PDB file of C-alpha atoms in Angstrom:
ATOM      1  CA  MET B   1     101.491  92.901  72.833  1.00 96.00           C
ATOM      2  CA  LYS B   2     101.784  94.388  68.697  1.00 97.00           C
ATOM      3  CA  GLY B   3     103.362  94.844  66.024  1.00 98.00           C
ATOM      4  CA  VAL B   4     105.414  92.463  64.497  1.00 98.00           C
ATOM      5  CA  LEU B   5     105.174  88.778  67.495  1.00 98.00           C
ATOM      6  CA  PRO B   6     106.400  85.637  65.409  1.00 98.00           C
ATOM      7  CA  ILE B   7     105.585  82.232  66.859  1.00 98.00           C
ATOM      8  CA  LEU B   8     109.325  80.435  67.504  1.00 98.00           C
ATOM      9  CA  SER B   9     110.384  77.307  66.188  1.00 97.00           C
ATOM     10  CA  ALA B  10     111.017  74.492  67.996  1.00 97.00           C
ATOM     11  CA  PRO B  11     114.821  73.444  66.431  1.00 97.00           C
ATOM     12  CA  PHE B  12     114.265  69.454  65.881  1.00 97.00           C
ATOM     13  CA  THR B  13     117.383  67.232  64.865  1.00 96.00           C
ATOM     14  CA  LYS B  14     117.243  63.917  63.209  1.00 93.00           C
ATOM     15  CA  SER B  15     118.085  62.001  66.550  1.00 91.00           C
ATOM     16  CA  GLY B  16     114.708  63.896  68.399  1.00 86.00           C
ATOM     17  CA  ASN B  17     116.329  66.063  70.379  1.00 95.00           C
ATOM     18  CA  ILE B  18     115.999  70.274  70.367  1.00 97.00           C
ATOM     19  CA  GLU B  19     119.244  71.568  69.353  1.00 97.00           C
ATOM     20  CA  TYR B  20     118.723  74.614  72.392  1.00 98.00           C
ATOM     21  CA  ASP B  21     121.849  76.529  71.222  1.00 98.00           C
ATOM     22  CA  SER B  22     119.230  77.454  67.678  1.00 98.00           C
ATOM     23  CA  VAL B  23     116.593  78.860  70.028  1.00 98.00           C
ATOM     24  CA  ARG B  24     119.503  80.816  71.156  1.00 98.00           C
ATOM     25  CA  THR B  25     120.447  82.645  67.885  1.00 98.00           C
ATOM     26  CA  GLN B  26     116.277  82.486  66.418  1.00 98.00           C
ATOM     27  CA  VAL B  27     116.082  84.078  69.577  1.00 98.00           C
ATOM     28  CA  ALA B  28     119.072  87.021  68.326  1.00 98.00           C
ATOM     29  CA  ALA B  29     117.448  86.879  64.814  1.00 97.00           C
ATOM     30  CA  LEU B  30     113.444  88.040  65.312  1.00 98.00           C
ATOM     31  CA  ALA B  31     114.964  90.739  67.715  1.00 98.00           C
ATOM     32  CA  GLU B  32     117.457  92.081  65.894  1.00 97.00           C
ATOM     33  CA  GLY B  33     115.222  92.236  63.069  1.00 95.00           C
ATOM     34  CA  GLY B  34     113.358  94.574  64.785  1.00 96.00           C
ATOM     35  CA  CYS B  35     110.477  92.069  65.874  1.00 98.00           C
ATOM     36  CA  ASP B  36     108.302  93.329  69.288  1.00 98.00           C
ATOM     37  CA  GLY B  37     108.127  89.947  70.687  1.00 98.00           C
ATOM     38  CA  ILE B  38     108.654  86.335  70.797  1.00 98.00           C
ATOM     39  CA  ILE B  39     105.424  84.065  71.232  1.00 98.00           C
ATOM     40  CA  LEU B  40     106.708  79.861  72.449  1.00 98.00           C
ATOM     41  CA  PHE B  41     103.656  76.993  72.259  1.00 97.00           C
ATOM     42  CA  GLY B  42     102.435  78.050  69.333  1.00 94.00           C
ATOM     43  CA  PHE B  43     101.564  75.788  66.381  1.00 92.00           C
ATOM     44  CA  GLY B  44     104.894  76.721  64.104  1.00 93.00           C
ATOM     45  CA  THR B  45     106.158  75.623  67.751  1.00 96.00           C
ATOM     46  CA  GLU B  46     105.215  72.212  67.129  1.00 96.00           C
ATOM     47  CA  PHE B  47     103.765  72.435  70.840  1.00 95.00           C
ATOM     48  CA  TYR B  48     101.655  69.241  70.939  1.00 95.00           C
ATOM     49  CA  LYS B  49     105.465  67.521  70.229  1.00 96.00           C
ATOM     50  CA  LEU B  50     106.584  68.745  73.383  1.00 97.00           C
ATOM     51  CA  SER B  51     107.372  67.277  76.105  1.00 96.00           C
ATOM     52  CA  GLU B  52     106.638  68.860  80.132  1.00 97.00           C
ATOM     53  CA  GLU B  53     110.054  68.705  80.353  1.00 97.00           C
ATOM     54  CA  GLU B  54     111.183  70.079  77.181  1.00 97.00           C
ATOM     55  CA  ARG B  55     108.264  72.646  77.249  1.00 98.00           C
ATOM     56  CA  ARG B  56     110.108  74.213  80.505  1.00 98.00           C
ATOM     57  CA  GLU B  57     113.267  73.880  78.781  1.00 98.00           C
ATOM     58  CA  LEU B  58     111.971  75.560  75.489  1.00 98.00           C
ATOM     59  CA  THR B  59     111.069  78.633  78.312  1.00 98.00           C
ATOM     60  CA  ARG B  60     113.994  78.404  80.616  1.00 98.00           C
ATOM     61  CA  VAL B  61     116.218  78.996  77.867  1.00 98.00           C
ATOM     62  CA  SER B  62     114.567  81.687  75.349  1.00 98.00           C
ATOM     63  CA  VAL B  63     113.660  84.187  78.170  1.00 98.00           C
ATOM     64  CA  GLU B  64     117.116  83.895  78.908  1.00 98.00           C
ATOM     65  CA  SER B  65     118.208  84.542  75.637  1.00 98.00           C
ATOM     66  CA  GLY B  66     115.000  87.861  75.432  1.00 98.00           C
ATOM     67  CA  GLU B  67     116.354  89.067  78.673  1.00 98.00           C
ATOM     68  CA  GLU B  68     120.204  88.935  77.263  1.00 98.00           C
ATOM     69  CA  HIS B  69     118.559  90.632  73.211  1.00 98.00           C
ATOM     70  CA  GLY B  70     116.600  93.484  74.920  1.00 98.00           C
ATOM     71  CA  ILE B  71     113.062  91.108  73.427  1.00 98.00           C
ATOM     72  CA  PRO B  72     110.060  90.379  75.505  1.00 98.00           C
ATOM     73  CA  ILE B  73     109.272  86.745  75.673  1.00 98.00           C
ATOM     74  CA  TYR B  74     105.136  85.785  75.874  1.00 98.00           C
ATOM     75  CA  ALA B  75     103.876  82.040  75.986  1.00 98.00           C
ATOM     76  CA  SER B  76     101.087  80.276  75.123  1.00 98.00           C
ATOM     77  CA  ILE B  77      98.825  78.156  76.976  1.00 98.00           C
ATOM     78  CA  THR B  78      97.589  75.372  74.762  1.00 96.00           C
ATOM     79  CA  ASP B  79      96.309  72.348  77.351  1.00 96.00           C
ATOM     80  CA  GLN B  80      92.447  71.407  77.398  1.00 94.00           C
ATOM     81  CA  ALA B  81      92.678  70.730  81.415  1.00 96.00           C
ATOM     82  CA  THR B  82      91.532  73.835  83.000  1.00 97.00           C
ATOM     83  CA  ILE B  83      93.441  72.323  86.365  1.00 98.00           C
ATOM     84  CA  THR B  84      96.649  72.511  83.799  1.00 98.00           C
ATOM     85  CA  ALA B  85      96.074  75.059  82.497  1.00 98.00           C
ATOM     86  CA  VAL B  86      96.065  77.955  85.676  1.00 98.00           C
ATOM     87  CA  LYS B  87      98.885  75.824  86.874  1.00 98.00           C
ATOM     88  CA  TRP B  88     100.440  76.686  84.045  1.00 98.00           C
ATOM     89  CA  ALA B  89      99.980  79.874  83.926  1.00 98.00           C
ATOM     90  CA  LYS B  90     101.377  80.471  87.040  1.00 98.00           C
ATOM     91  CA  TRP B  91     104.381  78.247  85.871  1.00 98.00           C
ATOM     92  CA  PHE B  92     105.416  80.470  83.604  1.00 98.00           C
ATOM     93  CA  ALA B  93     104.704  83.657  85.029  1.00 98.00           C
ATOM     94  CA  ASP B  94     107.345  82.172  87.241  1.00 98.00           C
ATOM     95  CA  ALA B  95     109.983  81.793  84.902  1.00 98.00           C
ATOM     96  CA  GLY B  96     109.877  85.495  83.710  1.00 98.00           C
ATOM     97  CA  VAL B  97     107.674  85.814  80.845  1.00 98.00           C
ATOM     98  CA  LYS B  98     105.810  88.967  79.349  1.00 98.00           C
ATOM     99  CA  GLY B  99     102.641  88.043  78.842  1.00 98.00           C
ATOM    100  CA  LEU B 100     100.972  84.978  77.414  1.00 98.00           C
ATOM    101  CA  MET B 101      98.626  83.810  74.944  1.00 98.00           C
ATOM    102  CA  VAL B 102      95.666  81.260  75.448  1.00 97.00           C
ATOM    103  CA  LEU B 103      94.382  78.916  72.862  1.00 95.00           C
ATOM    104  CA  PRO B 104      90.521  77.476  73.710  1.00 93.00           C
ATOM    105  CA  PRO B 105      89.921  74.296  74.445  1.00 93.00           C
ATOM    106  CA  HIS B 106      88.633  71.922  72.292  1.00 88.00           C
ATOM    107  CA  MET B 107      89.098  68.283  72.818  1.00 85.00           C
ATOM    108  CA  ALA B 108      85.843  67.914  74.314  1.00 84.00           C
ATOM    109  CA  ASP B 109      83.625  70.454  72.655  1.00 85.00           C
ATOM    110  CA  PRO B 110      82.529  72.231  74.452  1.00 87.00           C
ATOM    111  CA  ASP B 111      80.008  74.931  74.656  1.00 88.00           C
ATOM    112  CA  GLU B 112      80.607  79.121  74.860  1.00 87.00           C
ATOM    113  CA  GLU B 113      79.730  79.525  78.409  1.00 91.00           C
ATOM    114  CA  ALA B 114      82.812  76.033  79.127  1.00 92.00           C
ATOM    115  CA  LEU B 115      84.794  78.123  77.680  1.00 92.00           C
ATOM    116  CA  LEU B 116      84.361  81.281  79.491  1.00 93.00           C
ATOM    117  CA  GLU B 117      84.078  79.868  82.654  1.00 95.00           C
ATOM    118  CA  HIS B 118      88.257  78.068  81.409  1.00 96.00           C
ATOM    119  CA  LEU B 119      89.444  81.483  80.085  1.00 97.00           C
ATOM    120  CA  GLN B 120      87.747  83.182  83.166  1.00 97.00           C
ATOM    121  CA  ARG B 121      90.207  81.471  86.261  1.00 98.00           C
ATOM    122  CA  VAL B 122      92.939  81.572  83.341  1.00 98.00           C
ATOM    123  CA  GLY B 123      92.848  85.392  83.119  1.00 98.00           C
ATOM    124  CA  SER B 124      92.297  85.522  86.157  1.00 98.00           C
ATOM    125  CA  ALA B 125      95.585  83.076  88.000  1.00 98.00           C
ATOM    126  CA  THR B 126      98.323  85.618  87.230  1.00 98.00           C
ATOM    127  CA  SER B 127      98.764  89.682  86.836  1.00 98.00           C
ATOM    128  CA  LEU B 128     100.414  88.992  83.254  1.00 98.00           C
ATOM    129  CA  PRO B 129      98.214  90.805  80.289  1.00 98.00           C
ATOM    130  CA  VAL B 130      96.800  87.872  78.398  1.00 98.00           C
ATOM    131  CA  MET B 131      96.438  87.161  74.359  1.00 98.00           C
ATOM    132  CA  VAL B 132      92.923  84.545  73.836  1.00 98.00           C
ATOM    133  CA  GLN B 133      94.162  82.941  70.277  1.00 97.00           C
ATOM    134  CA  TYR B 134      90.811  82.551  67.606  1.00 96.00           C
ATOM    135  CA  ALA B 135      90.965  80.265  65.076  1.00 92.00           C
ATOM    136  CA  PRO B 136      87.946  78.188  64.592  1.00 91.00           C
ATOM    137  CA  GLN B 137      89.105  76.864  61.392  1.00 83.00           C
ATOM    138  CA  ASN B 138      92.071  75.042  63.333  1.00 80.00           C
ATOM    139  CA  VAL B 139      90.385  73.614  66.759  1.00 82.00           C
ATOM    140  CA  GLY B 140      86.200  74.075  65.635  1.00 80.00           C
ATOM    141  CA  VAL B 141      85.897  76.219  68.543  1.00 83.00           C
ATOM    142  CA  SER B 142      83.411  78.639  67.810  1.00 88.00           C
ATOM    143  CA  ILE B 143      82.785  82.170  69.800  1.00 92.00           C
ATOM    144  CA  SER B 144      80.931  84.866  68.944  1.00 93.00           C
ATOM    145  CA  PRO B 145      82.229  88.710  69.901  1.00 96.00           C
ATOM    146  CA  GLU B 146      80.037  89.725  72.043  1.00 95.00           C
ATOM    147  CA  THR B 147      81.587  86.632  74.541  1.00 94.00           C
ATOM    148  CA  PHE B 148      84.938  87.207  74.277  1.00 96.00           C
ATOM    149  CA  ALA B 149      83.981  91.618  75.305  1.00 96.00           C
ATOM    150  CA  ARG B 150      81.962  89.842  78.575  1.00 95.00           C
ATOM    151  CA  LEU B 151      84.996  87.709  78.993  1.00 96.00           C
ATOM    152  CA  SER B 152      86.921  91.532  78.797  1.00 97.00           C
ATOM    153  CA  ASP B 153      84.749  92.841  80.815  1.00 96.00           C
ATOM    154  CA  GLU B 154      84.744  90.251  83.715  1.00 96.00           C
ATOM    155  CA  VAL B 155      88.577  89.684  83.521  1.00 97.00           C
ATOM    156  CA  PRO B 156      90.890  92.920  83.245  1.00 96.00           C
ATOM    157  CA  THR B 157      93.754  90.709  81.792  1.00 98.00           C
ATOM    158  CA  ILE B 158      92.407  90.074  78.998  1.00 98.00           C
ATOM    159  CA  GLU B 159      93.498  92.792  76.701  1.00 97.00           C
ATOM    160  CA  TYR B 160      94.509  91.490  73.272  1.00 98.00           C
ATOM    161  CA  TYR B 161      93.053  88.621  71.127  1.00 98.00           C
ATOM    162  CA  LYS B 162      94.540  87.485  68.231  1.00 98.00           C
ATOM    163  CA  ILE B 163      91.567  86.730  65.570  1.00 98.00           C
ATOM    164  CA  GLU B 164      92.887  83.539  62.373  1.00 95.00           C
ATOM    165  CA  SER B 165      89.046  83.358  61.631  1.00 94.00           C
ATOM    166  CA  GLN B 166      88.824  82.844  57.483  1.00 91.00           C
ATOM    167  CA  PRO B 167      87.533  85.598  57.331  1.00 93.00           C
ATOM    168  CA  PRO B 168      89.114  87.706  59.996  1.00 96.00           C
ATOM    169  CA  GLY B 169      88.068  91.089  58.562  1.00 97.00           C
ATOM    170  CA  PRO B 170      84.051  91.052  59.730  1.00 97.00           C
ATOM    171  CA  TYR B 171      85.405  89.167  63.082  1.00 97.00           C
ATOM    172  CA  ILE B 172      87.523  91.953  63.239  1.00 98.00           C
ATOM    173  CA  THR B 173      85.148  94.581  63.573  1.00 98.00           C
ATOM    174  CA  ALA B 174      82.324  92.763  65.594  1.00 98.00           C
ATOM    175  CA  LEU B 175      84.822  92.250  67.713  1.00 98.00           C
ATOM    176  CA  LEU B 176      85.976  96.512  68.490  1.00 98.00           C
ATOM    177  CA  GLU B 177      82.749  97.323  67.747  1.00 98.00           C
ATOM    178  CA  ALA B 178      81.193  95.026  70.620  1.00 97.00           C
ATOM    179  CA  THR B 179      84.200  95.991  73.095  1.00 97.00           C
ATOM    180  CA  ASP B 180      83.963  99.533  72.320  1.00 97.00           C
ATOM    181  CA  ALA B 181      87.798  98.923  70.982  1.00 97.00           C
ATOM    182  CA  GLU B 182      88.786  98.414  75.169  1.00 97.00           C
ATOM    183  CA  VAL B 183      91.155  95.254  73.108  1.00 98.00           C
ATOM    184  CA  ASP B 184      93.194  95.083  71.245  1.00 98.00           C
ATOM    185  CA  VAL B 185      93.408  92.613  67.342  1.00 98.00           C
ATOM    186  CA  LEU B 186      96.597  90.851  66.209  1.00 98.00           C
ATOM    187  CA  VAL B 187      95.902  89.361  62.717  1.00 98.00           C
ATOM    188  CA  GLY B 188      97.312  85.360  62.434  1.00 95.00           C
ATOM    189  CA  SER B 189      97.323  83.422  59.546  1.00 93.00           C
ATOM    190  CA  ALA B 190     101.205  84.353  58.648  1.00 94.00           C
ATOM    191  CA  GLY B 191      99.035  87.439  57.611  1.00 96.00           C
ATOM    192  CA  GLN B 192      97.248  87.294  53.857  1.00 96.00           C
ATOM    193  CA  LYS B 193      94.659  89.835  55.724  1.00 97.00           C
ATOM    194  CA  TYR B 194      97.277  92.094  57.310  1.00 98.00           C
ATOM    195  CA  ILE B 195      96.558  95.302  55.654  1.00 98.00           C
ATOM    196  CA  GLU B 196      92.989  94.529  55.804  1.00 98.00           C
ATOM    197  CA  ALA B 197      93.546  92.959  59.293  1.00 98.00           C
ATOM    198  CA  LEU B 198      95.202  96.814  59.983  1.00 98.00           C
ATOM    199  CA  ASP B 199      92.849  98.733  57.900  1.00 98.00           C
ATOM    200  CA  ARG B 200      90.253  97.257  60.304  1.00 98.00           C
ATOM    201  CA  GLY B 201      91.619  98.270  63.642  1.00 98.00           C
ATOM    202  CA  ALA B 202      94.654  95.535  64.240  1.00 98.00           C
ATOM    203  CA  ILE B 203      97.808  96.638  65.741  1.00 98.00           C
ATOM    204  CA  GLY B 204     100.096  93.528  64.661  1.00 98.00           C
ATOM    205  CA  VAL B 205     100.155  90.554  63.283  1.00 98.00           C
ATOM    206  CA  VAL B 206     101.554  86.778  64.502  1.00 98.00           C
ATOM    207  CA  PRO B 207     103.118  85.174  61.801  1.00 96.00           C
ATOM    208  CA  SER B 208     106.517  83.250  61.685  1.00 95.00           C
ATOM    209  CA  GLY B 209     110.603  83.780  62.319  1.00 96.00           C
ATOM    210  CA  GLY B 210     111.860  83.246  58.649  1.00 95.00           C
ATOM    211  CA  MET B 211     110.577  85.926  56.298  1.00 95.00           C
ATOM    212  CA  HIS B 212     110.001  87.885  59.906  1.00 96.00           C
ATOM    213  CA  GLU B 213     111.982  91.146  58.308  1.00 95.00           C
ATOM    214  CA  ILE B 214     109.148  91.378  55.956  1.00 96.00           C
ATOM    215  CA  TYR B 215     106.749  91.744  58.467  1.00 97.00           C
ATOM    216  CA  VAL B 216     108.226  94.739  59.898  1.00 96.00           C
ATOM    217  CA  SER B 217     108.351  96.510  56.881  1.00 96.00           C
ATOM    218  CA  ILE B 218     105.028  96.056  56.668  1.00 97.00           C
ATOM    219  CA  GLN B 219     103.997  97.200  60.173  1.00 98.00           C
ATOM    220  CA  ASP B 220     106.570 100.735  59.863  1.00 97.00           C
ATOM    221  CA  ARG B 221     105.479 101.299  55.879  1.00 97.00           C
ATOM    222  CA  TYR B 222     101.572 101.121  57.291  1.00 98.00           C
ATOM    223  CA  GLU B 223     101.808 102.883  60.835  1.00 98.00           C
ATOM    224  CA  ALA B 224     104.227 105.828  59.208  1.00 98.00           C
ATOM    225  CA  GLY B 225     100.898 106.975  56.627  1.00 98.00           C
ATOM    226  CA  ASP B 226     102.458 104.598  53.637  1.00 97.00           C
ATOM    227  CA  ARG B 227      99.685 102.422  52.884  1.00 98.00           C
ATOM    228  CA  GLU B 228     100.153 102.026  49.829  1.00 97.00           C
ATOM    229  CA  ALA B 229     103.945 100.915  50.570  1.00 96.00           C
ATOM    230  CA  ALA B 230     103.279  98.222  52.946  1.00 97.00           C
ATOM    231  CA  ILE B 231     100.174  97.277  49.569  1.00 97.00           C
ATOM    232  CA  ASP B 232     103.453  96.612  47.685  1.00 95.00           C
ATOM    233  CA  VAL B 233     105.810  94.869  50.796  1.00 95.00           C
ATOM    234  CA  HIS B 234     102.777  92.483  51.655  1.00 96.00           C
ATOM    235  CA  ASN B 235     101.320  92.139  47.179  1.00 96.00           C
ATOM    236  CA  ALA B 236     105.300  90.714  46.649  1.00 95.00           C
ATOM    237  CA  LEU B 237     104.988  88.022  50.217  1.00 96.00           C
ATOM    238  CA  LEU B 238     101.292  86.783  49.462  1.00 95.00           C
ATOM    239  CA  PRO B 239     102.517  84.239  46.478  1.00 93.00           C
ATOM    240  CA  VAL B 240     104.469  82.897  48.641  1.00 94.00           C
ATOM    241  CA  LEU B 241     101.509  82.133  51.598  1.00 93.00           C
ATOM    242  CA  ASN B 242     100.029  80.848  48.714  1.00 88.00           C
ATOM    243  CA  GLN B 243     102.130  78.320  49.301  1.00 82.00           C
ATOM    244  CA  PHE B 244     102.736  78.799  52.730  1.00 77.00           C
ATOM    245  CA  VAL B 245      99.756  78.090  54.831  1.00 70.00           C
ATOM    246  CA  GLY B 246      98.616  74.704  55.020  1.00 71.00           C
ATOM    247  CA  GLY B 247      98.469  71.764  57.005  1.00 74.00           C
ATOM    248  CA  GLU B 248     102.402  71.289  58.538  1.00 87.00           C
ATOM    249  CA  SER B 249     103.662  72.162  55.564  1.00 88.00           C
ATOM    250  CA  PHE B 250     104.193  75.976  57.165  1.00 90.00           C
ATOM    251  CA  VAL B 251     106.341  74.618  59.803  1.00 94.00           C
ATOM    252  CA  HIS B 252     108.774  72.810  56.834  1.00 94.00           C
ATOM    253  CA  PHE B 253     109.277  75.298  54.886  1.00 95.00           C
ATOM    254  CA  ASP B 254     109.610  78.344  58.063  1.00 95.00           C
ATOM    255  CA  LYS B 255     112.684  75.961  58.750  1.00 96.00           C
ATOM    256  CA  TRP B 256     113.628  75.535  55.586  1.00 95.00           C
ATOM    257  CA  ILE B 257     114.368  79.608  55.169  1.00 95.00           C
ATOM    258  CA  GLN B 258     115.785  79.957  58.686  1.00 96.00           C
ATOM    259  CA  ALA B 259     117.829  77.063  57.955  1.00 97.00           C
ATOM    260  CA  GLU B 260     119.251  78.827  55.007  1.00 94.00           C
ATOM    261  CA  ARG B 261     119.614  82.104  56.460  1.00 94.00           C
ATOM    262  CA  GLY B 262     121.589  80.815  59.606  1.00 96.00           C
ATOM    263  CA  PHE B 263     118.822  81.868  62.058  1.00 97.00           C
ATOM    264  CA  ILE B 264     118.680  78.397  62.902  1.00 98.00           C
ATOM    265  CA  SER B 265     121.241  75.213  61.787  1.00 97.00           C
ATOM    266  CA  GLU B 266     120.790  72.790  59.044  1.00 96.00           C
ATOM    267  CA  GLU B 267     120.442  69.829  61.989  1.00 95.00           C
ATOM    268  CA  GLY B 268     117.595  71.988  63.803  1.00 95.00           C
ATOM    269  CA  ALA B 269     115.547  71.803  60.854  1.00 96.00           C
ATOM    270  CA  TYR B 270     113.321  68.919  61.819  1.00 95.00           C
ATOM    271  CA  VAL B 271     109.965  68.559  61.643  1.00 95.00           C
ATOM    272  CA  ARG B 272     109.278  65.964  64.492  1.00 94.00           C
ATOM    273  CA  GLU B 273     107.116  63.301  63.248  1.00 93.00           C
ATOM    274  CA  PRO B 274     104.405  62.059  62.596  1.00 92.00           C
ATOM    275  CA  THR B 275     103.790  64.819  60.264  1.00 91.00           C
ATOM    276  CA  SER B 276     102.897  66.181  56.143  1.00 88.00           C
ATOM    277  CA  GLU B 277     105.215  66.884  54.066  1.00 85.00           C
ATOM    278  CA  PRO B 278     104.846  68.613  51.138  1.00 88.00           C
ATOM    279  CA  ASP B 279     105.886  67.044  47.910  1.00 90.00           C
ATOM    280  CA  ASP B 280     108.100  68.073  45.662  1.00 93.00           C
ATOM    281  CA  HIS B 281     105.929  70.135  42.586  1.00 93.00           C
ATOM    282  CA  VAL B 282     105.016  71.989  46.223  1.00 90.00           C
ATOM    283  CA  GLU B 283     108.856  72.391  47.388  1.00 91.00           C
ATOM    284  CA  SER B 284     109.492  73.142  43.710  1.00 93.00           C
ATOM    285  CA  LEU B 285     107.193  75.655  43.572  1.00 92.00           C
ATOM    286  CA  PHE B 286     107.815  77.162  46.934  1.00 92.00           C
ATOM    287  CA  ARG B 287     111.572  77.842  46.764  1.00 92.00           C
ATOM    288  CA  GLU B 288     110.634  79.946  42.764  1.00 94.00           C
ATOM    289  CA  GLN B 289     108.413  81.708  44.490  1.00 93.00           C
ATOM    290  CA  TYR B 290     110.354  82.989  47.449  1.00 93.00           C
ATOM    291  CA  ALA B 291     113.481  83.124  44.830  1.00 93.00           C
ATOM    292  CA  ARG B 292     111.553  86.400  42.983  1.00 92.00           C
ATOM    293  CA  LEU B 293     109.923  87.538  46.432  1.00 93.00           C
ATOM    294  CA  HIS B 294     113.597  89.231  46.979  1.00 86.00           C
ATOM    295  CA  GLU B 295     113.980  90.474  43.542  1.00 87.00           C
ATOM    296  CA  ARG B 296     111.029  91.552  43.886  1.00 84.00           C
ATOM    297  CA  LEU B 297     111.597  93.096  47.035  1.00 83.00           C
ATOM    298  CA  LYS B 298     114.567  94.875  45.516  1.00 81.00           C
ATOM    299  CA  SER B 299     112.786  95.987  43.389  1.00 80.00           C
ATOM    300  CA  LEU B 300     110.887  97.697  46.085  1.00 75.00           C
ATOM    301  CA  GLU B 301     114.084  98.991  47.802  1.00 72.00           C
ATOM    302  CA  ALA B 302     114.819 100.612  44.598  1.00 68.00           C
TER     303      ALA B 302
END
């Protein structure tokens, strides 16, 4: 798990159904755009609005499409109960995903030892590589780097961490120091701190899919040793990200971008209710910044 690994967007229609043809076209677009993999059931998939049947069908269609287009599909486990999280880990492995991401449970306010046991059991349920998602601002759960170091020592499959603390940089450094850099780190939060994360030793980013080529460009330039060029592209992206991140706005905007670009249909760009949509001013500002982004990228390429 490295490079650019976007979260799959669930293409809902106003009638409340998932448009599975748009899942297929989205997977194809992300593969053709140079992404290194796709992750199901992140916050951008609106995992908290899906039924069990929908999770299974989304997995089936995505894995099938991923195999067709040569891109690995990973699945996130977000269950609050250890017993169900373990069952999903085994089911995903049988369904053909190439790795797992695990969001630590948070509803019951478990202590670090309880969280550690949950992650140990999920990580030991299969032989698939596991990435732990650390998003304390989203779920209200804080875990020390030392606890994660202990976790990876005890469970060999837990090799990766997606860091979304605010700010992520100091935590990335602390985690890599605590593990002697024996784990790999990716950054989330739409890659707002992407360059800093790479400087600190991260190996990739987990963004949404609508602007995936921009992240691929940043990653490629950085890995090629052209850090200044990577910074230029990232700086062009930042004004959009400032409007993009917060609440469900990023889901709304990403679906709009994907529909505009033909990754999903216009009918599949609906955000399931209940939701909190941006007001007209934020919507207008976002589209303005998005248009400027394309002009800025053209000048950078020239």
